[in-house]
Amino acid sequence: MWKEGSVASLVAIQTSVFWNEHQPPFRKRKDVYAGALKGCRNRYKQVCSLEIFQKVFSTGSLFWLQLLNATGWKMSKLKSSNLELDLDRPNIEDYLHTDSIQEPLGKLRLRDLLDISPTLREAGGAIVDDSFTRCFKSNPPEPWNWNVYLFPLWCLGVVVRYGILFPVRVLILTLGWIIFLSCYIPVHLLLKGHDKLRKRLERALVELICSFFVASWTGVVKYHGPRPCARPKQVFVANHTSMIDFIILEQMTAFAVIMQKHPGWVGLLQSTILESVGCIWFNRSESKDREIVARKLREHVEGPDNNPLLIFPEGTCVNNHYTVMFKKGAFELGSTVCPIAIKYNKIFVDAFWNSRKQSFTTHLLQLMTSWAVVCDVWYLEPQNMKPGETPIEFAERVRGIISARAGIKKVPWDGYLKYSRPSPKHRERKQQAFAESVLRRLEDK
Amino acid sequence: MGNTSSMLTQYDIEEVQEHCNNTFSQQEIVSLYQRFCQLDRNSGGFISADEFLSVPEFAVNPLAQRLFRMIDGLNFKEFVAFLSAFSSRATLQHKVEYIFKVYDSDGNGKVAFSDLLDVLRDLTGQFISEQQRELVLTQVLEEAGYKKDSILVLSDFMKILGNSDLKMEVEVPVD
């Protein structure tokens, strides 16, 4: 019901469906200055989604499509984000020289030892551009309001968003919280004896408050695939872009989740409400924590009454254009893994939470003052570990499935490198390869 | 993207271009500036050790420490000049000079046996013993006509590396 409700709220802003979250006018590029509409068209070619139009302009969609086609706008389905792939940088594999230095042949000469150019080239390449930093870059959308027709429209948009939409949303959210708390507290306290009933009600209430949250940013979420059900011995994994991933998934099914304990009001929410759906806490910085957490995960998965467990194996928020390596913790529990792929459409706002740049509150406020948050969620086919497969290979295989479905690229780095240095064994591998080649060529006569 | 840096003016770009002897085009300089601002997170005007080593691809490179010593504390103009050897427009002479500078860590224009040994140690790590390294170096030096205690200068490097193709180009991604 709430999903349709949030779509209906988009209808209220149907004239503004072209309007993008913006930056103040900056980059002047000669190629785009050739007339207002043509400039607009260049920017919006790959951004409009057929699905949104079909929902919003249900009767008049054909008319709008014809009009837009006439002005040369191209429509791309949300699913075929191949266009984004082409627009994006060249494939990561070109940037990563995983097989270190080329294998030269013949006897070892002085020039072979003096010629350090391959290693230097790798270092230079890393300085100029590297795939890891790109994963966490928030790509601001192109500014489109740089001429005299569009700027007043944009200003009007700002007034509507901050002056009308934002207060309405805050009101909806407050209302949601009031309803939630007034139902949750009695249920929690009074039904202490009737556990099954209490758990069912609490689950429904958590789903309700998450739906209110999603409505407060006008979330247009399209779910594909069968709805997850609570069965023992299964774990759900998804790619991670922001903490709102959890809210979007939670409004469909009440998952239990494993999270880093956060400070502030988020931490308060975690310790009170999320406890009722069953949550496991961990601390990234403690290494001993890992065994304790692994044990808790196993216990949770095996319990028949527990809510299905949702894990974000990347361990950190990535900008929804790439996936970093999955941690193997979720994949060595001996249970079925059900992948979920989440892809946000940046048409109105970039949902990536850059935790280095903004707090979660600022992030939520940014979402609440934008037009809508559009995303796709795909529930994919459950996977089991194949015989002879290690947990790491299993994790990589599932990552491949998720990345392929969401149309995002894979990067061979560990997300925790955001917080720590890479281990020396990568460097040692390169050194070993070079050393072996030197010794071998020395033997060649 | 860098939220503190001001945009580069045309004068700035031309000054930087001149400083690096036109090895980068103006668009490439703008991209390098964006990259510089992205790496320089605390906006100090230069990239510190932590910020460089936070790029994992750079941190796993065997020569990272050496390069880092050369690049530490450089402002943007010098940063571009440092990277100019990686441009496709760089001459062979330029590239050989660059390699020489990497070897000549104290900057006195002379590369001794110990410098060569240091770089070889960085490249091979613990997978060759110290004695074996010395042996390998002495052997190849003698074959090339140098003695173990001979000092190499830039012209020697030019002679040894000059008549081959040094593939050191890095493409600067331009938006």
Short mmCIF file of C-alpha atoms in Angstrom, two decimals, chain B residues 4 10 22 36 48 58-59 88 95 99 105-106 121 133 147 164 167:
data_model
loop_
_atom_site.label_atom_id
_atom_site.label_comp_id
_atom_site.label_asym_id
_atom_site.label_seq_id
_atom_site.Cartn_x
_atom_site.Cartn_y
_atom_site.Cartn_z
CA THR B 4 37.60 23.79 -0.93
CA GLN B 10 43.61 30.04 -17.53
CA ASN B 22 54.04 21.13 -22.35
CA PHE B 36 45.19 16.41 -6.58
CA SER B 48 50.81 14.03 2.85
CA PHE B 58 50.07 2.92 -4.72
CA ALA B 59 50.74 1.45 -1.28
CA SER B 88 52.91 10.14 -23.72
CA LYS B 95 62.17 9.30 -18.94
CA ILE B 99 64.64 6.84 -13.68
CA SER B 105 68.11 9.29 -3.80
CA ASP B 106 70.54 11.86 -2.39
CA ARG B 121 66.25 -4.67 -2.61
CA ARG B 133 71.74 -9.57 -4.83
CA LYS B 147 83.37 -2.33 -12.18
CA SER B 164 65.35 0.85 -26.10
CA LYS B 167 57.05 2.04 -21.80
#
